[in-house]
């Protein structure tokens, strides 16, 4: 590639990365009300998995979802339904909501 092509490529990718960062920041701002609870739930679930020596894959099988969904849940950016929360509590045999809202 020529220098001009390389510069154009870098400018194109850096601006798209910048816009992705901006989009993510705007999304977090727009959803911050429920995200704080989602992150607390993720911490409780992650600690429970560690204490139970259970893998994400095992949890996914018990709950009836994909391992990718469990991974998203553990990132704290998944808007969980009450049904999913109940399934998680049952699968982990631990209260989640009491810890989150205590």
GROMACS .gro file of N, CA and C in nm:
model
  306
    1UNK      N    1   0.084  -0.119   0.000
    1UNK     CA    2   0.000   0.000   0.000
    1UNK      C    3   0.088   0.124   0.000
    2UNK      N    4   0.033   0.227  -0.060
    2UNK     CA    5   0.104   0.354  -0.058
    2UNK      C    6   0.081   0.422   0.077
    3UNK      N    7   0.160   0.522   0.105
    3UNK     CA    8   0.145   0.595   0.231
    3UNK      C    9   0.006   0.657   0.241
    4UNK      N   10  -0.043   0.710   0.130
    4UNK     CA   11  -0.176   0.773   0.129
    4UNK      C   12  -0.285   0.670   0.160
    5UNK      N   13  -0.270   0.550   0.104
    5UNK     CA   14  -0.368   0.443   0.130
    5UNK      C   15  -0.363   0.400   0.277
    6UNK      N   16  -0.242   0.391   0.332
    6UNK     CA   17  -0.228   0.354   0.472
    6UNK      C   18  -0.289   0.459   0.564
    7UNK      N   19  -0.266   0.586   0.532
    7UNK     CA   20  -0.323   0.694   0.613
    7UNK      C   21  -0.476   0.691   0.605
    8UNK      N   22  -0.528   0.673   0.484
    8UNK     CA   23  -0.673   0.666   0.467
    8UNK      C   24  -0.731   0.549   0.545
    9UNK      N   25  -0.662   0.435   0.541
    9UNK     CA   26  -0.706   0.316   0.614
    9UNK      C   27  -0.708   0.344   0.764
   10UNK      N   28  -0.602   0.404   0.816
   10UNK     CA   29  -0.593   0.434   0.959
   10UNK      C   30  -0.699   0.535   1.002
   11UNK      N   31  -0.720   0.636   0.919
   11UNK     CA   32  -0.822   0.736   0.952
   11UNK      C   33  -0.961   0.674   0.955
   12UNK      N   34  -0.987   0.588   0.858
   12UNK     CA   35  -1.117   0.521   0.851
   12UNK      C   36  -1.141   0.434   0.974
   13UNK      N   37  -1.040   0.355   1.011
   13UNK     CA   38  -1.056   0.264   1.125
   13UNK      C   39  -1.054   0.336   1.258
   14UNK      N   40  -0.975   0.439   1.270
   14UNK     CA   41  -0.971   0.511   1.397
   14UNK      C   42  -1.102   0.586   1.419
   15UNK      N   43  -1.162   0.638   1.315
   15UNK     CA   44  -1.290   0.708   1.332
   15UNK      C   45  -1.401   0.609   1.362
   16UNK      N   46  -1.396   0.489   1.304
   16UNK     CA   47  -1.499   0.390   1.334
   16UNK      C   48  -1.483   0.338   1.476
   17UNK      N   49  -1.358   0.323   1.522
   17UNK     CA   50  -1.334   0.282   1.661
   17UNK      C   51  -1.384   0.389   1.756
   18UNK      N   52  -1.360   0.515   1.721
   18UNK     CA   53  -1.404   0.626   1.803
   18UNK      C   54  -1.556   0.628   1.812
   19UNK      N   55  -1.622   0.605   1.700
   19UNK     CA   56  -1.768   0.607   1.703
   19UNK      C   57  -1.822   0.487   1.779
   20UNK      N   58  -1.754   0.372   1.772
   20UNK     CA   59  -1.797   0.256   1.851
   20UNK      C   60  -1.784   0.286   1.999
   21UNK      N   61  -1.675   0.350   2.037
   21UNK     CA   62  -1.655   0.385   2.177
   21UNK      C   63  -1.765   0.480   2.221
   22UNK      N   64  -1.793   0.578   2.136
   22UNK     CA   65  -1.897   0.676   2.168
   22UNK      C   66  -2.034   0.609   2.179
   23UNK      N   67  -2.064   0.519   2.085
   23UNK     CA   68  -2.192   0.448   2.089
   23UNK      C   69  -2.206   0.366   2.217
   24UNK      N   70  -2.098   0.298   2.256
   24UNK     CA   71  -2.101   0.219   2.379
   24UNK      C   72  -2.122   0.307   2.501
   25UNK      N   73  -2.054   0.420   2.504
   25UNK     CA   74  -2.068   0.513   2.616
   25UNK      C   75  -2.211   0.567   2.624
   26UNK      N   76  -2.267   0.601   2.510
   26UNK     CA   77  -2.404   0.651   2.507
   26UNK      C   78  -2.502   0.543   2.550
   27UNK      N   79  -2.478   0.419   2.508
   27UNK     CA   80  -2.563   0.308   2.548
   27UNK      C   81  -2.557   0.287   2.699
   28UNK      N   82  -2.435   0.291   2.756
   28UNK     CA   83  -2.420   0.275   2.901
   28UNK      C   84  -2.492   0.387   2.976
   29UNK      N   85  -2.481   0.508   2.925
   29UNK     CA   86  -2.548   0.621   2.989
   29UNK      C   87  -2.700   0.603   2.983
   30UNK      N   88  -2.751   0.563   2.870
   30UNK     CA   89  -2.896   0.546   2.853
   30UNK      C   90  -2.951   0.431   2.938
   31UNK      N   91  -2.867   0.333   2.967
   31UNK     CA   92  -2.914   0.214   3.039
   31UNK      C   93  -2.858   0.202   3.181
   32UNK      N   94  -2.800   0.308   3.232
   32UNK     CA   95  -2.731   0.299   3.361
   32UNK      C   96  -2.821   0.258   3.477
   33UNK      N   97  -2.950   0.289   3.470
   33UNK     CA   98  -3.039   0.254   3.580
   33UNK      C   99  -3.042   0.103   3.605
   34UNK      N  100  -3.062   0.025   3.499
   34UNK     CA  101  -3.068  -0.120   3.521
   34UNK      C  102  -2.930  -0.185   3.517
   35UNK      N  103  -2.832  -0.119   3.456
   35UNK     CA  104  -2.698  -0.177   3.448
   35UNK      C  105  -2.635  -0.194   3.586
   36UNK      N  106  -2.662  -0.104   3.678
   36UNK     CA  107  -2.601  -0.118   3.811
   36UNK      C  108  -2.650  -0.245   3.880
   37UNK      N  109  -2.776  -0.282   3.858
   37UNK     CA  110  -2.827  -0.406   3.916
   37UNK      C  111  -2.771  -0.527   3.842
   38UNK      N  112  -2.762  -0.515   3.711
   38UNK     CA  113  -2.710  -0.624   3.629
   38UNK      C  114  -2.566  -0.657   3.669
   39UNK      N  115  -2.489  -0.555   3.697
   39UNK     CA  116  -2.349  -0.576   3.738
   39UNK      C  117  -2.341  -0.642   3.875
   40UNK      N  118  -2.429  -0.602   3.966
   40UNK     CA  119  -2.432  -0.666   4.099
   40UNK      C  120  -2.470  -0.813   4.086
   41UNK      N  121  -2.567  -0.841   4.000
   41UNK     CA  122  -2.608  -0.979   3.977
   41UNK      C  123  -2.492  -1.058   3.919
   42UNK      N  124  -2.420  -1.000   3.825
   42UNK     CA  125  -2.305  -1.068   3.764
   42UNK      C  126  -2.201  -1.104   3.870
   43UNK      N  127  -2.178  -1.015   3.964
   43UNK     CA  128  -2.081  -1.042   4.070
   43UNK      C  129  -2.128  -1.157   4.159
   44UNK      N  130  -2.254  -1.154   4.197
   44UNK     CA  131  -2.309  -1.261   4.282
   44UNK      C  132  -2.300  -1.395   4.210
   45UNK      N  133  -2.335  -1.398   4.083
   45UNK     CA  134  -2.330  -1.523   4.005
   45UNK      C  135  -2.187  -1.571   3.990
   46UNK      N  136  -2.096  -1.480   3.960
   46UNK     CA  137  -1.955  -1.518   3.942
   46UNK      C  138  -1.897  -1.574   4.072
   47UNK      N  139  -1.926  -1.511   4.183
   47UNK     CA  140  -1.877  -1.561   4.313
   47UNK      C  141  -1.938  -1.697   4.345
   48UNK      N  142  -2.066  -1.713   4.313
   48UNK     CA  143  -2.133  -1.841   4.337
   48UNK      C  144  -2.071  -1.952   4.253
   49UNK      N  145  -2.044  -1.923   4.126
   49UNK     CA  146  -1.980  -2.022   4.039
   49UNK      C  147  -1.846  -2.065   4.097
   50UNK      N  148  -1.771  -1.967   4.145
   50UNK     CA  149  -1.640  -1.997   4.201
   50UNK      C  150  -1.653  -2.082   4.328
   51UNK      N  151  -1.745  -2.045   4.416
   51UNK     CA  152  -1.765  -2.119   4.540
   51UNK      C  153  -1.812  -2.262   4.515
   52UNK      N  154  -1.896  -2.278   4.414
   52UNK     CA  155  -1.951  -2.410   4.382
   52UNK      C  156  -1.860  -2.490   4.288
   53UNK      N  157  -1.751  -2.427   4.245
   53UNK     CA  158  -1.661  -2.491   4.149
   53UNK      C  159  -1.738  -2.536   4.025
   54UNK      N  160  -1.824  -2.448   3.978
   54UNK     CA  161  -1.910  -2.476   3.863
   54UNK      C  162  -1.864  -2.392   3.745
   55UNK      N  163  -1.863  -2.450   3.627
   55UNK     CA  164  -1.824  -2.377   3.508
   55UNK      C  165  -1.942  -2.301   3.449
   56UNK      N  166  -1.911  -2.205   3.364
   56UNK     CA  167  -2.016  -2.132   3.293
   56UNK      C  168  -2.098  -2.228   3.206
   57UNK      N  169  -2.030  -2.323   3.148
   57UNK     CA  170  -2.098  -2.420   3.062
   57UNK      C  171  -2.196  -2.504   3.144
   58UNK      N  172  -2.155  -2.546   3.263
   58UNK     CA  173  -2.244  -2.624   3.349
   58UNK      C  174  -2.366  -2.542   3.389
   59UNK      N  175  -2.344  -2.416   3.424
   59UNK     CA  176  -2.456  -2.329   3.460
   59UNK      C  177  -2.551  -2.314   3.342
   60UNK      N  178  -2.496  -2.294   3.224
   60UNK     CA  179  -2.579  -2.279   3.104
   60UNK      C  180  -2.666  -2.403   3.081
   61UNK      N  181  -2.608  -2.520   3.100
   61UNK     CA  182  -2.684  -2.644   3.081
   61UNK      C  183  -2.798  -2.654   3.182
   62UNK      N  184  -2.771  -2.618   3.307
   62UNK     CA  185  -2.874  -2.628   3.411
   62UNK      C  186  -2.986  -2.526   3.387
   63UNK      N  187  -2.947  -2.404   3.352
   63UNK     CA  188  -3.044  -2.297   3.331
   63UNK      C  189  -3.121  -2.317   3.200
   64UNK      N  190  -3.056  -2.382   3.103
   64UNK     CA  191  -3.121  -2.402   2.974
   64UNK      C  192  -3.096  -2.288   2.878
   65UNK      N  193  -2.974  -2.237   2.880
   65UNK     CA  194  -2.937  -2.130   2.788
   65UNK      C  195  -2.800  -2.163   2.729
   66UNK      N  196  -2.751  -2.076   2.645
   66UNK     CA  197  -2.622  -2.101   2.583
   66UNK      C  198  -2.508  -2.052   2.673
   67UNK      N  199  -2.390  -2.112   2.658
   67UNK     CA  200  -2.274  -2.061   2.733
   67UNK      C  201  -2.243  -1.915   2.696
   68UNK      N  202  -2.275  -1.874   2.575
   68UNK     CA  203  -2.252  -1.736   2.534
   68UNK      C  204  -2.341  -1.641   2.613
   69UNK      N  205  -2.463  -1.684   2.641
   69UNK     CA  206  -2.555  -1.602   2.720
   69UNK      C  207  -2.502  -1.586   2.862
   70UNK      N  208  -2.452  -1.695   2.920
   70UNK     CA  209  -2.394  -1.687   3.055
   70UNK      C  210  -2.275  -1.593   3.054
   71UNK      N  211  -2.194  -1.599   2.951
   71UNK     CA  212  -2.080  -1.510   2.939
   71UNK      C  213  -2.125  -1.364   2.936
   72UNK      N  214  -2.229  -1.334   2.859
   72UNK     CA  215  -2.282  -1.198   2.853
   72UNK      C  216  -2.336  -1.155   2.989
   73UNK      N  217  -2.404  -1.247   3.056
   73UNK     CA  218  -2.459  -1.220   3.188
   73UNK      C  219  -2.347  -1.182   3.286
   74UNK      N  220  -2.236  -1.255   3.279
   74UNK     CA  221  -2.124  -1.231   3.370
   74UNK      C  222  -2.047  -1.103   3.338
   75UNK      N  223  -2.073  -1.044   3.223
   75UNK     CA  224  -2.013  -0.914   3.191
   75UNK      C  225  -2.094  -0.801   3.254
   76UNK      N  226  -2.214  -0.834   3.304
   76UNK     CA  227  -2.295  -0.735   3.371
   76UNK      C  228  -2.368  -0.640   3.279
   77UNK      N  229  -2.388  -0.682   3.154
   77UNK     CA  230  -2.455  -0.595   3.059
   77UNK      C  231  -2.579  -0.662   2.998
   78UNK      N  232  -2.634  -0.758   3.071
   78UNK     CA  233  -2.751  -0.830   3.020
   78UNK      C  234  -2.872  -0.790   3.104
   79UNK      N  235  -2.979  -0.748   3.037
   79UNK     CA  236  -3.102  -0.711   3.104
   79UNK      C  237  -3.183  -0.839   3.129
   80UNK      N  238  -3.171  -0.893   3.248
   80UNK     CA  239  -3.228  -1.023   3.280
   80UNK      C  240  -3.377  -1.016   3.310
   81UNK      N  241  -3.447  -1.122   3.274
   81UNK     CA  242  -3.588  -1.131   3.309
   81UNK      C  243  -3.600  -1.193   3.448
   82UNK      N  244  -3.717  -1.177   3.509
   82UNK     CA  245  -3.741  -1.240   3.638
   82UNK      C  246  -3.733  -1.392   3.627
   83UNK      N  247  -3.779  -1.444   3.515
   83UNK     CA  248  -3.772  -1.588   3.492
   83UNK      C  249  -3.626  -1.636   3.494
   84UNK      N  250  -3.540  -1.565   3.426
   84UNK     CA  251  -3.398  -1.603   3.422
   84UNK      C  252  -3.337  -1.592   3.561
   85UNK      N  253  -3.371  -1.487   3.633
   85UNK     CA  254  -3.319  -1.472   3.769
   85UNK      C  255  -3.361  -1.589   3.858
   86UNK      N  256  -3.485  -1.631   3.847
   86UNK     CA  257  -3.533  -1.745   3.925
   86UNK      C  258  -3.459  -1.873   3.886
   87UNK      N  259  -3.435  -1.890   3.757
   87UNK     CA  260  -3.362  -2.008   3.711
   87UNK      C  261  -3.219  -2.007   3.765
   88UNK      N  262  -3.158  -1.890   3.767
   88UNK     CA  263  -3.022  -1.878   3.821
   88UNK      C  264  -3.020  -1.913   3.970
   89UNK      N  265  -3.116  -1.859   4.044
   89UNK     CA  266  -3.122  -1.889   4.187
   89UNK      C  267  -3.140  -2.039   4.211
   90UNK      N  268  -3.225  -2.100   4.131
   90UNK     CA  269  -3.248  -2.244   4.145
   90UNK      C  270  -3.122  -2.323   4.109
   91UNK      N  271  -3.058  -2.285   4.001
   91UNK     CA  272  -2.939  -2.357   3.953
   91UNK      C  273  -2.824  -2.345   4.052
   92UNK      N  274  -2.811  -2.229   4.114
   92UNK     CA  275  -2.701  -2.205   4.208
   92UNK      C  276  -2.739  -2.237   4.352
   93UNK      N  277  -2.869  -2.261   4.372
   93UNK     CA  278  -2.923  -2.289   4.505
   93UNK      C  279  -2.884  -2.177   4.603
   94UNK      N  280  -2.897  -2.054   4.555
   94UNK     CA  281  -2.862  -1.936   4.634
   94UNK      C  282  -2.953  -1.820   4.600
   95UNK      N  283  -2.983  -1.740   4.699
   95UNK     CA  284  -3.060  -1.619   4.668
   95UNK      C  285  -2.971  -1.517   4.598
   96UNK      N  286  -3.019  -1.466   4.490
   96UNK     CA  287  -2.945  -1.364   4.417
   96UNK      C  288  -3.005  -1.227   4.444
   97UNK      N  289  -3.136  -1.218   4.431
   97UNK     CA  290  -3.201  -1.089   4.443
   97UNK      C  291  -3.188  -1.029   4.583
   98UNK      N  292  -3.192  -1.112   4.685
   98UNK     CA  293  -3.176  -1.060   4.821
   98UNK      C  294  -3.040  -0.995   4.840
   99UNK      N  295  -2.938  -1.053   4.780
   99UNK     CA  296  -2.804  -0.997   4.792
   99UNK      C  297  -2.790  -0.868   4.711
  100UNK      N  298  -2.855  -0.863   4.597
  100UNK     CA  299  -2.844  -0.746   4.510
  100UNK      C  300  -2.918  -0.626   4.569
  101UNK      N  301  -3.034  -0.651   4.625
  101UNK     CA  302  -3.117  -0.541   4.674
  101UNK      C  303  -3.103  -0.519   4.824
  102UNK      N  304  -3.010  -0.589   4.890
  102UNK     CA  305  -2.992  -0.573   5.035
  102UNK      C  306  -2.925  -0.443   5.068
   0.00000   0.00000   0.00000
